[in-house]
Amino acid sequence: MQKIAITYGILSGTITIATLILGLVISDGGSFLSSEIFGYLTMIVALSMIFIGIKRYRDQELGGVIRFLPAFAMGLAIAVIAAIIYTFVWELYLMTSGYDFIDSYVNSAIEAKRTAGLGADKLAEEIAALEQMRSDYGKIYIRIPMTFLEIFPVGLIIALLSAALLRNPKVLPARQ
């Protein structure tokens, strides 16, 4: 069980963070490759390793049958490992890039708010919130949990769905 969780967790975390960093590096900051939609789509695709890991565990280790809680525990383990990999590599990326991600992100968000035609009071409120985010992101004890929580809830949902589906041995049954 541990070997499967570690293997699929590392695969999932590596695919996610490599794709996201590659998207940031090759994009101009305003393209689809650097958008939140692209980020979460990447996470969903990479975290499909949770489904594959649970299925492999069910079929190869348990003879094609698994109950919900063991399936969910396997999915949760894969999600936690993927989130740890994601967080660790993101911190390495930030260190090597001089921590300029948050400045670029906040500056482009402020510019988007200005071009959206918000009223002066609403614009000032939005800018203050973004500046607070910039300040908070500089604190490692806030940034690390924030980074972990970018990916973990997605993994949690996929683990729940995968466990619910794969507890039924008729869903993608093991090949004989």
GROMACS .gro file of N, CA and C in nm, residues 8-9 11-17 19 40-52 78 82 151 158:
model
   81
    8TYR      N    1   0.247   0.689  -0.678
    8TYR     CA    2   0.147   0.771  -0.746
    8TYR      C    3   0.141   0.912  -0.690
    9GLY      N    4   0.175   0.931  -0.564
    9GLY     CA    5   0.183   1.065  -0.507
    9GLY      C    6   0.297   1.145  -0.570
   11LEU      N    7   0.437   1.085  -0.865
   11LEU     CA    8   0.400   1.108  -1.004
   11LEU      C    9   0.304   1.226  -1.016
   12SER      N   10   0.201   1.225  -0.936
   12SER     CA   11   0.100   1.330  -0.941
   12SER      C   12   0.157   1.467  -0.906
   13GLY      N   13   0.231   1.475  -0.797
   13GLY     CA   14   0.290   1.601  -0.757
   13GLY      C   15   0.390   1.654  -0.858
   14THR      N   16   0.470   1.565  -0.913
   14THR     CA   17   0.571   1.605  -1.011
   14THR      C   18   0.508   1.654  -1.140
   15ILE      N   19   0.407   1.582  -1.188
   15ILE     CA   20   0.338   1.625  -1.311
   15ILE      C   21   0.275   1.762  -1.290
   16THR      N   22   0.209   1.781  -1.178
   16THR     CA   23   0.143   1.909  -1.151
   16THR      C   24   0.241   2.024  -1.146
   17ILE      N   25   0.342   2.013  -1.063
   17ILE     CA   26   0.432   2.127  -1.043
   17ILE      C   27   0.518   2.152  -1.166
   19THR      N   28   0.436   2.098  -1.480
   19THR     CA   29   0.352   2.163  -1.581
   19THR      C   30   0.324   2.308  -1.545
   40TYR      N   31  -0.561   2.473  -1.228
   40TYR     CA   32  -0.652   2.374  -1.170
   40TYR      C   33  -0.683   2.261  -1.267
   41LEU      N   34  -0.688   2.288  -1.397
   41LEU     CA   35  -0.705   2.179  -1.494
   41LEU      C   36  -0.585   2.084  -1.488
   42THR      N   37  -0.466   2.141  -1.476
   42THR     CA   38  -0.346   2.059  -1.463
   42THR      C   39  -0.353   1.973  -1.337
   43MET      N   40  -0.396   2.032  -1.227
   43MET     CA   41  -0.408   1.957  -1.103
   43MET      C   42  -0.506   1.841  -1.117
   44ILE      N   43  -0.620   1.866  -1.180
   44ILE     CA   44  -0.720   1.761  -1.197
   44ILE      C   45  -0.663   1.646  -1.280
   45VAL      N   46  -0.597   1.679  -1.390
   45VAL     CA   47  -0.540   1.575  -1.475
   45VAL      C   48  -0.431   1.498  -1.399
   46ALA      N   49  -0.340   1.569  -1.335
   46ALA     CA   50  -0.231   1.502  -1.264
   46ALA      C   51  -0.282   1.422  -1.144
   47LEU      N   52  -0.382   1.475  -1.076
   47LEU     CA   53  -0.435   1.404  -0.960
   47LEU      C   54  -0.525   1.287  -0.999
   48SER      N   55  -0.544   1.266  -1.128
   48SER     CA   56  -0.614   1.144  -1.171
   48SER      C   57  -0.530   1.022  -1.134
   49MET      N   58  -0.404   1.044  -1.099
   49MET     CA   59  -0.319   0.935  -1.049
   49MET      C   60  -0.377   0.875  -0.921
   50ILE      N   61  -0.459   0.951  -0.850
   50ILE     CA   62  -0.527   0.899  -0.732
   50ILE      C   63  -0.619   0.784  -0.773
   51PHE      N   64  -0.699   0.808  -0.874
   51PHE     CA   65  -0.790   0.704  -0.925
   51PHE      C   66  -0.711   0.582  -0.969
   52ILE      N   67  -0.605   0.606  -1.046
   52ILE     CA   68  -0.523   0.496  -1.098
   52ILE      C   69  -0.456   0.419  -0.984
   78ILE      N   70  -0.211   0.949  -0.135
   78ILE     CA   71  -0.156   0.997  -0.263
   78ILE      C   72  -0.171   1.150  -0.271
   82ALA      N   73   0.136   1.415  -0.301
   82ALA     CA   74   0.138   1.506  -0.416
   82ALA      C   75   0.144   1.651  -0.369
  151ILE      N   76  -0.353   2.277  -0.376
  151ILE     CA   77  -0.368   2.150  -0.444
  151ILE      C   78  -0.443   2.045  -0.361
  158ILE      N   79  -1.100   1.439  -0.546
  158ILE     CA   80  -1.074   1.327  -0.637
  158ILE      C   81  -1.063   1.196  -0.558
   0.00000   0.00000   0.00000
